[in-house]
Coordinates of C-alpha atoms and ligand atoms in Angstrom, one line a residue:
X1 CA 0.0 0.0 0.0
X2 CA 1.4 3.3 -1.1
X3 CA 1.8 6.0 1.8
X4 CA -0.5 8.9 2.2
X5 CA 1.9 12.2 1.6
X6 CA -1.1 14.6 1.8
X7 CA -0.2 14.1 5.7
X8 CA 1.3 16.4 8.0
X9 CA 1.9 16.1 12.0
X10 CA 3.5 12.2 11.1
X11 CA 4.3 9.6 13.6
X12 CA 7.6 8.2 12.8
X13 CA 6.2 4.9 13.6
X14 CA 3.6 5.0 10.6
X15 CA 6.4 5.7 7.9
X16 CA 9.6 3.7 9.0
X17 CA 9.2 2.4 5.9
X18 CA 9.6 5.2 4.0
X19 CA 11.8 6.7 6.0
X20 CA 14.6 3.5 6.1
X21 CA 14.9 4.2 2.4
X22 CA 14.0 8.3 2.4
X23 CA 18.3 9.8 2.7
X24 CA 18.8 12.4 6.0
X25 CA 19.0 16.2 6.2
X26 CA 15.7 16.1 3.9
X27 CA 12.7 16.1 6.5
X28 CA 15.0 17.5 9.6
X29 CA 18.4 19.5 8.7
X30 CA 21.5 17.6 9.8
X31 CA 23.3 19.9 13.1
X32 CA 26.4 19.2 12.6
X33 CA 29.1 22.0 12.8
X34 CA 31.4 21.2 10.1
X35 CA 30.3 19.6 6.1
X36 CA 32.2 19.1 3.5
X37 CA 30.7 18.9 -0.5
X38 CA 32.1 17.2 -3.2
X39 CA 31.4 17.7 -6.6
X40 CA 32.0 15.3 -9.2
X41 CA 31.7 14.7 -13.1
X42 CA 31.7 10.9 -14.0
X43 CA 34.5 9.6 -15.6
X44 CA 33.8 7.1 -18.6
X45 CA 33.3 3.3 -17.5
X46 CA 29.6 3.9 -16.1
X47 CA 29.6 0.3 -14.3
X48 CA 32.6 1.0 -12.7
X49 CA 31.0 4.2 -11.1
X50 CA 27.9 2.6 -10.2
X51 CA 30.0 0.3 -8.4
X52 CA 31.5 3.1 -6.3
X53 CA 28.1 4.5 -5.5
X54 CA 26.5 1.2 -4.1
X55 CA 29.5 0.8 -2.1
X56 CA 29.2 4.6 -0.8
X57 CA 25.8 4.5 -0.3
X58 CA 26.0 1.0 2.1
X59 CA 28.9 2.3 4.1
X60 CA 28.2 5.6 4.5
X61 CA 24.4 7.4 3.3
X62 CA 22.2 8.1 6.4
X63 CA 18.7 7.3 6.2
X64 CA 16.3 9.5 7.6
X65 CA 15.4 6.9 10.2
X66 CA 18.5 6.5 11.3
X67 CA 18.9 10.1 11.9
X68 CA 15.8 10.0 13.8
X69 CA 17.1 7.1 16.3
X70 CA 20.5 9.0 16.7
X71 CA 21.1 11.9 19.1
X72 CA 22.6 14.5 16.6
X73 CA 24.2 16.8 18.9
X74 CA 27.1 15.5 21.7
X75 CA 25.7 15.0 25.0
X76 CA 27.1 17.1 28.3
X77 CA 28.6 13.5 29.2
X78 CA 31.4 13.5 27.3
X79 CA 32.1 9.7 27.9
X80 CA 28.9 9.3 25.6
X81 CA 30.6 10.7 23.0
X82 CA 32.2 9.9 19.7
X83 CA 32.4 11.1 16.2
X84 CA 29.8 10.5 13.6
X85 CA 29.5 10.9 10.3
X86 CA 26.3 11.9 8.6
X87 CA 26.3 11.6 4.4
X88 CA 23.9 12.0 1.5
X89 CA 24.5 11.8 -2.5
X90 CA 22.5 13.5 -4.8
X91 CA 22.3 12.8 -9.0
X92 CA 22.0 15.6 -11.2
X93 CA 19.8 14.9 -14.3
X94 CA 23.6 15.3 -16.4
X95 CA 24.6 13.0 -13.8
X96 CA 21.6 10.2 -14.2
X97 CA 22.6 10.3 -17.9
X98 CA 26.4 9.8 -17.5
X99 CA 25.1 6.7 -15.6
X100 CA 23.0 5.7 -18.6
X101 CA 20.0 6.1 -17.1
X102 CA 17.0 7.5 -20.2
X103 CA 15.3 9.8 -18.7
X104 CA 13.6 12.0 -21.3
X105 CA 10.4 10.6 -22.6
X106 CA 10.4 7.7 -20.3
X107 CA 9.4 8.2 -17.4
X108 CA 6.1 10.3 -17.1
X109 CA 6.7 11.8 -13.5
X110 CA 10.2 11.9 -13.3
X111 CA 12.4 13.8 -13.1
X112 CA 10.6 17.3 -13.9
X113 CA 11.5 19.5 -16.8
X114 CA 13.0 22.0 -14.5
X115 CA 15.6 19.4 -13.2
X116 CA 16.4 18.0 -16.9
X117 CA 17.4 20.9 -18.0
X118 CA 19.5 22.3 -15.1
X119 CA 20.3 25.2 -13.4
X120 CA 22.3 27.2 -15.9
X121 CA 19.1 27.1 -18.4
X122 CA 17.5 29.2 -16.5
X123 CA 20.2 31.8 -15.7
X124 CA 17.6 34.7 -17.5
X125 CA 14.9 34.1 -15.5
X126 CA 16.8 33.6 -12.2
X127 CA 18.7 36.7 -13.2
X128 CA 22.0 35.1 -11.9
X129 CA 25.0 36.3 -13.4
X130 CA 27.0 35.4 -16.7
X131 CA 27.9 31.8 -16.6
X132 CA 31.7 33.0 -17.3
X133 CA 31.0 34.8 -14.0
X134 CA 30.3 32.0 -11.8
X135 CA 33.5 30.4 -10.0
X136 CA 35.2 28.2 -11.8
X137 CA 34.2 24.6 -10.5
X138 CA 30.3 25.5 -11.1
X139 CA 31.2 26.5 -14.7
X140 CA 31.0 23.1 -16.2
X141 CA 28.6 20.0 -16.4
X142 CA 28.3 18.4 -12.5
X143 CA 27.1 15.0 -12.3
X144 CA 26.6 14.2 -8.6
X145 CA 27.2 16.3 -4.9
X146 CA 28.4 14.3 -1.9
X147 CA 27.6 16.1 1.3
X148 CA 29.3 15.0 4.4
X149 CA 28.5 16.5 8.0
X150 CA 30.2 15.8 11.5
X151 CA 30.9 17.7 14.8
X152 CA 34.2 17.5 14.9
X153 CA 36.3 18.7 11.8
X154 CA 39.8 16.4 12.3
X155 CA 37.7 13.4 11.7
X156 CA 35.2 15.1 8.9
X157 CA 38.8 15.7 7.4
X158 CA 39.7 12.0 7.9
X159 CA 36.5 11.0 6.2
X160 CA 36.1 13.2 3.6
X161 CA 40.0 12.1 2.8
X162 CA 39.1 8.4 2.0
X163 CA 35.7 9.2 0.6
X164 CA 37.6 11.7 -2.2
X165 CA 40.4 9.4 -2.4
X166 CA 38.1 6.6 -3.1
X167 CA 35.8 8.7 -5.8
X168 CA 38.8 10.2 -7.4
X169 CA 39.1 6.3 -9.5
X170 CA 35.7 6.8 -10.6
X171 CA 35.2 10.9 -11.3
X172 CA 36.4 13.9 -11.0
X173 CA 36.4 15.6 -8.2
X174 CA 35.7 19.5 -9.9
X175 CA 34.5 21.5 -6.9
X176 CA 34.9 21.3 -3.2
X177 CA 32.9 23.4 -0.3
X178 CA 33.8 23.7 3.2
X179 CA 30.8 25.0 5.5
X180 CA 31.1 25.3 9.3
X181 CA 28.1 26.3 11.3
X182 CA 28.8 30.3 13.1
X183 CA 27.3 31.1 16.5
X184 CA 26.5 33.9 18.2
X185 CA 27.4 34.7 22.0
X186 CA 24.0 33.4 23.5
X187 CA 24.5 30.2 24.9
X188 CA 21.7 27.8 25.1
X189 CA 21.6 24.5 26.9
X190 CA 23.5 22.4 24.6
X191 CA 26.5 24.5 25.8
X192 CA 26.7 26.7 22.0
X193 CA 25.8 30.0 20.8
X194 CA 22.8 30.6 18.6
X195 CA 23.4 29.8 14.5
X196 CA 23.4 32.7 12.8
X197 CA 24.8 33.9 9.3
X198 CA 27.5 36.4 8.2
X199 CA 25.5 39.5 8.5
X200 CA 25.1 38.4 12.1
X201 CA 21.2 37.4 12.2
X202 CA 20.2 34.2 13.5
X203 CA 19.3 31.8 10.8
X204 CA 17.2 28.9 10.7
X205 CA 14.4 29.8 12.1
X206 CA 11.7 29.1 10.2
X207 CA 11.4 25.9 8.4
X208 CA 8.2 23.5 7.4
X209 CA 7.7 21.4 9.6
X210 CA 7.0 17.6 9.3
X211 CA 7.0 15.1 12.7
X212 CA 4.9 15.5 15.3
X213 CA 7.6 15.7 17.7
X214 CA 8.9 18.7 16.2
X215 CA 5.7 20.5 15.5
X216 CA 4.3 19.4 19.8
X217 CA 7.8 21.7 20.3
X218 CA 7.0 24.2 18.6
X219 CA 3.1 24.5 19.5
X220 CA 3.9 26.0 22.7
X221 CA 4.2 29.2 21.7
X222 CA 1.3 28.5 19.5
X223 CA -0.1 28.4 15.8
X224 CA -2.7 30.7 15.5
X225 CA -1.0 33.4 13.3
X226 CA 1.7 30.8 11.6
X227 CA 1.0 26.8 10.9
X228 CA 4.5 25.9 10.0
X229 CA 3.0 22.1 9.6
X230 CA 4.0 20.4 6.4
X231 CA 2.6 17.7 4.3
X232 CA 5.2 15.5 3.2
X233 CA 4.1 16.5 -0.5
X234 CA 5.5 19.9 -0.1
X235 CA 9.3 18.1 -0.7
X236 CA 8.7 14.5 -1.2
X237 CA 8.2 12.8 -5.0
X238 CA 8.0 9.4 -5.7
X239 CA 11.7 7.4 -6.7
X240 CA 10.3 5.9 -10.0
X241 CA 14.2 3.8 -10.1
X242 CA 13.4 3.1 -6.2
X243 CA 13.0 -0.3 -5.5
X244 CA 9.7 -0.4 -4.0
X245 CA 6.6 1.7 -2.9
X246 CA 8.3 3.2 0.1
X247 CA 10.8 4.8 -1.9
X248 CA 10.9 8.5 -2.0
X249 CA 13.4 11.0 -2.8
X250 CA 13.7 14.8 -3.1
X251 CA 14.5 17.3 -5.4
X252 CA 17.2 20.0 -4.3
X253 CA 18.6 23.2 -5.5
X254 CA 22.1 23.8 -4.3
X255 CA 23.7 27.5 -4.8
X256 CA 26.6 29.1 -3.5
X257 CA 25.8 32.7 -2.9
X258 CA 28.8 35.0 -1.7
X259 CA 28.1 37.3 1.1
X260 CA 29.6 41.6 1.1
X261 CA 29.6 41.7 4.7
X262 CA 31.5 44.7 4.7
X263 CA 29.8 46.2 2.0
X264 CA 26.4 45.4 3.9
X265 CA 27.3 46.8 6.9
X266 CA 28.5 50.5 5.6
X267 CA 24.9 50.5 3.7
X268 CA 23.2 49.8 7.1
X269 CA 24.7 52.5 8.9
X270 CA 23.9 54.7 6.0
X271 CA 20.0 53.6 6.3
X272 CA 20.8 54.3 10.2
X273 CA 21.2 58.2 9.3
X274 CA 18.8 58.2 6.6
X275 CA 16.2 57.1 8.9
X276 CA 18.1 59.3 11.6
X277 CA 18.2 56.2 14.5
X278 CA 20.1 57.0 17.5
X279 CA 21.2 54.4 20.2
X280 CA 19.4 51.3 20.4
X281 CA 17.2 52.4 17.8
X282 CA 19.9 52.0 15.6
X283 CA 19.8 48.3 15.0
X284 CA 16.1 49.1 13.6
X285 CA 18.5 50.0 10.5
X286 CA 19.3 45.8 9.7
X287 CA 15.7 44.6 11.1
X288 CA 14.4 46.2 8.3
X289 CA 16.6 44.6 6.0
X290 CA 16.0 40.9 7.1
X291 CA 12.1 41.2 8.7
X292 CA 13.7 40.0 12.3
X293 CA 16.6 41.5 15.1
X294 CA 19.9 40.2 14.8
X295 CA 18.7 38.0 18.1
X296 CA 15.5 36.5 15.7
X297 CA 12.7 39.1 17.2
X298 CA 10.4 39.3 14.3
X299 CA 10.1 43.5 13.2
X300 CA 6.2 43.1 12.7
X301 CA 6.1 42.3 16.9
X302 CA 8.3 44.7 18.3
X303 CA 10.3 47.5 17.8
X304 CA 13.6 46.1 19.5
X305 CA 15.2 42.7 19.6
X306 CA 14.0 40.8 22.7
X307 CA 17.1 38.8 23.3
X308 CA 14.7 36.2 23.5
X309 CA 16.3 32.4 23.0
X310 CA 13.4 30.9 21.8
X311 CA 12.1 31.1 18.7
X312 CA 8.9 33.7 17.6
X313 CA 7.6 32.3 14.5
X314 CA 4.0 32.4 15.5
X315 CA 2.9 35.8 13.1
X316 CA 1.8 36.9 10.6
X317 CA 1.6 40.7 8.8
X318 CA -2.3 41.0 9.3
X319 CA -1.6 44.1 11.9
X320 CA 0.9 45.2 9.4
X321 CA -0.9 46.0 6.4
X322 CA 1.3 49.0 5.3
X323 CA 4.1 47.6 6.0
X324 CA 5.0 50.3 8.4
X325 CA 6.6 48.2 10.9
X326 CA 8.0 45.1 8.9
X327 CA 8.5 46.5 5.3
X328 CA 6.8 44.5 2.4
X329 CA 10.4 44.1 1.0
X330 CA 12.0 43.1 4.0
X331 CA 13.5 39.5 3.3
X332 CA 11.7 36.9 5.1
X333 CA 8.5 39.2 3.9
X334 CA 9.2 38.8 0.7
X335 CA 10.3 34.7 0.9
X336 CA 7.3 34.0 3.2
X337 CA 4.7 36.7 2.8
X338 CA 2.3 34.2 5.0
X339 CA -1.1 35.4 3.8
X340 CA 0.0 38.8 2.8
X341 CA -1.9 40.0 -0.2
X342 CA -1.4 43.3 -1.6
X343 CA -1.7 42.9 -5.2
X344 CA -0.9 39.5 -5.2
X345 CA -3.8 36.9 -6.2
X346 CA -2.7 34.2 -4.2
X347 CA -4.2 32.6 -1.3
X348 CA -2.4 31.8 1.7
X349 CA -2.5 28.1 1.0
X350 CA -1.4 28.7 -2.2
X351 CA 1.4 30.6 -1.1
X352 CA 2.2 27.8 1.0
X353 CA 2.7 25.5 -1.6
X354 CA 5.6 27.5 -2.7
X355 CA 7.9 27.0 0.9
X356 CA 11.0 25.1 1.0
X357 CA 13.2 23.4 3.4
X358 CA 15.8 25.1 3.8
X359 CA 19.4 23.4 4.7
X360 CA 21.8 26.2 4.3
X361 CA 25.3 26.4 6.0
X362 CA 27.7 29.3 5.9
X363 CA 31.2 29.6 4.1
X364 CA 34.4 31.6 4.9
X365 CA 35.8 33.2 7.8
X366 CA 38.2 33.3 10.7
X367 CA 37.9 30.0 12.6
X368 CA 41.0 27.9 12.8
X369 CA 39.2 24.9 12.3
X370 CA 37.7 25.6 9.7
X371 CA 40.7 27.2 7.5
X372 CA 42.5 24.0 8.5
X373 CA 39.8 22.1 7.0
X374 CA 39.1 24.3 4.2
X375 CA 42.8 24.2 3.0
X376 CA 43.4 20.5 4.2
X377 CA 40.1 19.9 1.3
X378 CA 42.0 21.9 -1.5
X379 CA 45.4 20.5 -0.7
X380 CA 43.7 16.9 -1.2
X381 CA 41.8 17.7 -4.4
X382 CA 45.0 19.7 -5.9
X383 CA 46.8 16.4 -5.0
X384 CA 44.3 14.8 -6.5
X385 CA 42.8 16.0 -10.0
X386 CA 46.8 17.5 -10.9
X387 CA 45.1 21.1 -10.4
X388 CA 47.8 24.3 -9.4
X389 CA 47.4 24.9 -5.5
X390 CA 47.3 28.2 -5.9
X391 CA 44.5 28.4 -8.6
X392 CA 42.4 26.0 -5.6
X393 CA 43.1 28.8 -3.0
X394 CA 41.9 31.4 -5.1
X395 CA 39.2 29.8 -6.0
X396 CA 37.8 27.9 -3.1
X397 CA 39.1 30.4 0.1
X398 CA 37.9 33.6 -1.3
X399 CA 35.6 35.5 0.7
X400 CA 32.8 34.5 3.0
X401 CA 28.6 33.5 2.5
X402 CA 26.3 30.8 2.2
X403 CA 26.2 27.1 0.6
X404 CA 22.4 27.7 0.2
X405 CA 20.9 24.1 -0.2
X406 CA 17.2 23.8 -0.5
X407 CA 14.7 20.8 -0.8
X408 CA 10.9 20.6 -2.3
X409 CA 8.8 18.7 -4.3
X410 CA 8.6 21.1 -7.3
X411 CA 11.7 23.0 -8.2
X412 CA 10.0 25.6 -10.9
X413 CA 6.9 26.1 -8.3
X414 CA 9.1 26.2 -5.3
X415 CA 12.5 27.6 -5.3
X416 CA 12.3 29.2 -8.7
X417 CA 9.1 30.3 -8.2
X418 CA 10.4 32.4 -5.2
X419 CA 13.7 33.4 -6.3
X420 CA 11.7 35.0 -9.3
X421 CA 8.3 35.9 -8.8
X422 CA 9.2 36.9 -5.1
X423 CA 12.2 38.0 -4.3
X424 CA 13.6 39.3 -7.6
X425 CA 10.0 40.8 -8.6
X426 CA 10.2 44.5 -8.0
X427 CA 5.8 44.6 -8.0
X428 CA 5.7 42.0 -5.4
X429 CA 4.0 41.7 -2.9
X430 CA 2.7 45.2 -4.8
X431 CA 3.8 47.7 -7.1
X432 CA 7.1 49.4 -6.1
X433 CA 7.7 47.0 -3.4
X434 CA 11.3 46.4 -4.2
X435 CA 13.7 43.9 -4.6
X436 CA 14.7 41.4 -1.7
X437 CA 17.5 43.3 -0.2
X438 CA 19.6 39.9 0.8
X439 CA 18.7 37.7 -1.9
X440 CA 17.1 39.7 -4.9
X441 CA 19.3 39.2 -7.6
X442 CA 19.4 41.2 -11.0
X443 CA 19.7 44.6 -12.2
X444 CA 18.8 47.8 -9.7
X445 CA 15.8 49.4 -10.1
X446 CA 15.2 52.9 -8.9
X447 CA 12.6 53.1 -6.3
X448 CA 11.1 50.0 -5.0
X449 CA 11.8 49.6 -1.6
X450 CA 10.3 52.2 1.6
X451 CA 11.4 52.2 4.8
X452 CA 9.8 53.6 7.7
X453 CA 11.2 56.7 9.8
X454 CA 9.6 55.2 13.2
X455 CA 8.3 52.2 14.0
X456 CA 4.4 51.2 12.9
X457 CA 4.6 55.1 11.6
X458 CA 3.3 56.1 8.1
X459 CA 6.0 58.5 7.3
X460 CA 8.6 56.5 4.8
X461 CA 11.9 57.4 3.1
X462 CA 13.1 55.6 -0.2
X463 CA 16.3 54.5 0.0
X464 CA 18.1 51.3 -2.2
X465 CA 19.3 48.6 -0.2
X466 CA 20.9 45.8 -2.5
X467 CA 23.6 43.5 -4.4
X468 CA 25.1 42.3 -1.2
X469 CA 24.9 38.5 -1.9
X470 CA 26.1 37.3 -5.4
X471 CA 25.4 33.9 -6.8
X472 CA 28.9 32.0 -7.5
X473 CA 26.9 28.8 -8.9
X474 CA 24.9 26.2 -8.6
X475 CA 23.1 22.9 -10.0
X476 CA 19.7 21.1 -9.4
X477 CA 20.1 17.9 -8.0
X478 CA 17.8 15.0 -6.6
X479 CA 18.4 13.0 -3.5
X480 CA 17.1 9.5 -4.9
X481 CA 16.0 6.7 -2.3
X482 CA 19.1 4.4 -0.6
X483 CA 17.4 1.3 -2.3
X484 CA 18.1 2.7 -5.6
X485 CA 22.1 3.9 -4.9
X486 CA 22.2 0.4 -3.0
X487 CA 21.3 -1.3 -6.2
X488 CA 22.1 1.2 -8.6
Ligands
HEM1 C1 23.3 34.8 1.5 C2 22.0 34.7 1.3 C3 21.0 34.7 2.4 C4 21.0 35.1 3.7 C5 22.2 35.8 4.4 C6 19.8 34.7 4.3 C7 19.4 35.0 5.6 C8 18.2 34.7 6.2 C9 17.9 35.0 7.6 C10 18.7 35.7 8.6 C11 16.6 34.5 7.8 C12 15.8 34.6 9.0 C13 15.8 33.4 9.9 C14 14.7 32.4 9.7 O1 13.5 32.8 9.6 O2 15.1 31.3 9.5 C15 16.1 33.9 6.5 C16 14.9 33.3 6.3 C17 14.5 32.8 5.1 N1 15.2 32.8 3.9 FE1 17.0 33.5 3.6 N2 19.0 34.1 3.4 C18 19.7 34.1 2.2 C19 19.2 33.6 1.0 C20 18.0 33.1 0.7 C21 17.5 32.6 -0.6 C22 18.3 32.6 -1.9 C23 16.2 32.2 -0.4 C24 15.2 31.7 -1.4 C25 15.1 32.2 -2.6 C26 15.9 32.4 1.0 C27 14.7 32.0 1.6 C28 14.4 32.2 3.0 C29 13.2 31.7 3.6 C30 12.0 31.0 2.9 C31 13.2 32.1 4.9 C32 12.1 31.9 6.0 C33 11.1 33.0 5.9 C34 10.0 32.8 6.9 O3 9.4 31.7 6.9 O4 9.6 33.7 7.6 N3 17.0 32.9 1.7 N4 17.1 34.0 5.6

């Protein structure tokens, strides 16, 4: 009997099934500090390569059940714990055909249009820059992504070591990514700050959600204003190469968008005196900007961050219809206008069917660790694919951002849709609204976005806020069910 996906609120007891077979990080993000991401293009002999992957995927692919039945995070005991290694592999539609897999014509459901044709088709309409732009690994074809996530980054360096060493007989390894997770100074139980992002907002936030264990968390603060329940439609398709009815994979768009932290910063204190804030006030300026504090206060409730640790996701903009408090271009306004309608035609639950699952981790930066791992990563694939060092450490260590990594059911109705009819649309959520100031992407329009001189006043100023985060690359990918890379 096939499952029901139209379900939200799901006992993992009903769908072990499902989930044995469904990979990690899809339904619940992976919390690991440190990942690693390999990219690869397929070298010739196909059954030599699907030879690698079934032995990759029995040794090391997490299920989704069995990062259920795992603690993810170390335990205060520190007898209790030891490293661990969480993995996934996701096929491009390139990738699926270097494997000799026929995908166009054949298969009625799968894979969509969207993902046959691949990111770089749709460069116009996402208005991402000139392919010659993008950094150099993203530049050509990419047949597969290998994500690997642990908490501790001299054994993710270990692993990632044999797993590249290993692939390296099989493909080439053309891109590597080192994220690490970056915290803020408020320490919660587990002992660490709060994730937040470069600009220096906590990220994460707000995310469908899917098990009943999560959602009985988060109902405490209640879901009267915001339902962030999830059918398991909204990112799960059917894995027509899967090996039974339980198997399920996801589609996932993967970008890696570089972050002017700098740059961003010097235009927020310039919105500071444009708006004239003084003291406090002053971090109004960035609220603005992102729809929430740098401590995750949401602008449409109050006028100051809280420094509140848990998390407000429980609004909406219904006492906001001017936008005078949280601005209609503000970014998490813009990527989640929950119910807002201006002169949009959509209805809240058809805005809902555009959300996505967001599994984003930052690049870049100061820590030791993480430049020892970062170069440690380059060192192994300069050894490796012949490449100059020095054209790796260009390449790979330059600057700081975010290895944006989404999952949904629909890639044209879901991320796309967003990135284009949302976020990069000047008339959304109504005319002169602006472009996303963090992720809009594209040329600057005059005008657009308002911001308002006080708090839940009328009295606006215009002022442009943009081209802060600029995409580097990307590819579409799907994360197909472990029966099928078990039996590929
Ligand atoms: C470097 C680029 C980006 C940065 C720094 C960034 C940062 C943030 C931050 C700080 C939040 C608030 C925390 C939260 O609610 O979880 C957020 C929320 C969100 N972002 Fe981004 N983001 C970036 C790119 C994107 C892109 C490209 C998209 C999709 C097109 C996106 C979609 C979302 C969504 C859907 C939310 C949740 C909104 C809500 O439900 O209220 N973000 N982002």
């Amino acid at each position: 009997m096939s499952v029901d996906l139209t379900k939200t609120n799901i006992e993992v007891k009903e769908y072990q099934l499902l989930l044995e077979d469904l990979q990690g990080n899809i339904l619940q993000g992976y919390e690991q500090d440190y990942a690693v991401q390999i990219f690869l293009k397929f070298e010739s002999d196909a059954q030599a390569t699907r030879q690698w992957i079934r032995d990759f995927a029995a040794e090391f692919v997490t299920s989704a059940q069995h990062q259920l039945n795992e603690p993810q995070k170390y335990s205060q005991d520190s007898s209790q714990n030891f490293p661990k290694l969480w993995a996934n592999f996701f096929l491009s539609a390139h990738g699926y055909q270097a494997l000799g897999f026929e995908l166009k014509g054949k298969r009625l459901q799968f894979p969509s249009w969207t993902f046959l044709a691949g990111m770089k088709a749709f460069k116009p309409i996402l208005s991402d820059p000139p392919i010659d732009q993008w950094q150099d690994g993203f530049r050509g074809d990419i047949d597969a992504l290998i994500l690997l996530a642990a908490d501790q980054s001299e054994y993710l360096q270990q692993q990632a070591k044999t797993v590249m060493k290993a692939v390296s007989h099989v493909a080439c390894i053309v891109n590597t990514e080192v994220g690490h997770i970056l915290r803020n100074a408020q320490i919660q139980p587990n002992g660490k700050g709060q994730t937040i992002e470069h600009f220096g907002f906590r990220d994460g936030i707000s995310q469908p959600l899917f098990f009943k264990q999560d959602i009985e968390q988060r109902q405490q603060q209640g879901n009267d204003q915001w339902d962030a329940c999830a059918p398991l439609e909204l990112v799960l398709v059917k894995d027509p190469f899967g090996q039974g009815e339980n198997s399920y994979g996801s589609y996932c768009v993967y970008r890696k968008l570089k972050q002017d932290v700098q740059g961003f910063r010097q235009r927020e204190k310039q919105l500071v005196q444009k708006l004239g804030l003084t003291g406090n006030d002053a971090e109004r300026a960035g609220a603005l900007v992102i729809g929430r504090f740098r401590d995750g206060t949401p602008i449409t409730l109050s006028n100051s961050g809280q420094g509140d640790t848990t998390i407000v996701n429980n609004f909406n903009y219904a006492d906001d219809t001017e936008g005078t408090k949280c601005p209609f271009h503000a970014h998490i306004r813009k990527t989640n206008p929950r119910g807002d309608r201006g002169d949009s035609v959509e209805s809240l639950e058809e805005q809902r069917q555009h959300r996505i699952v967001r599994r984003a981790i930052p690049y870049g930066g100061t820590s030791p660790e993480q430049q020892i791992l970062t170069s440690a990563i380059s060192r192994l694939r300069e050894h490796l694919t012949s490449l100059p060092h020095e054209a790796l450490r260009v390449e790979n260590n330059e600057g700081v951002g975010l290895l944006f990594l989404c999952f949904q059911r629909d890639i044209f109705n879901q991320f796309m849709f967003m990135q284009k009819s949302w976020v990069n649309q000047k008339n959304f959520v109504k005319y002169d609204t602006g472009l996303d100031p963090v992720a809009g992407q594209g040329k600057q329009l005059d005008g657009g976005q308002k911001w308002s001189k006080e708090w839940g006043q009328e009295e606006k100023v215009s002022f442009e806020f943009n081209n802060f985060v600029r995409m580097q690359g990307g590819e579409f990918f799907f994360a197909p069910s472990i029966s099928f890379l078990a039996n590929i």
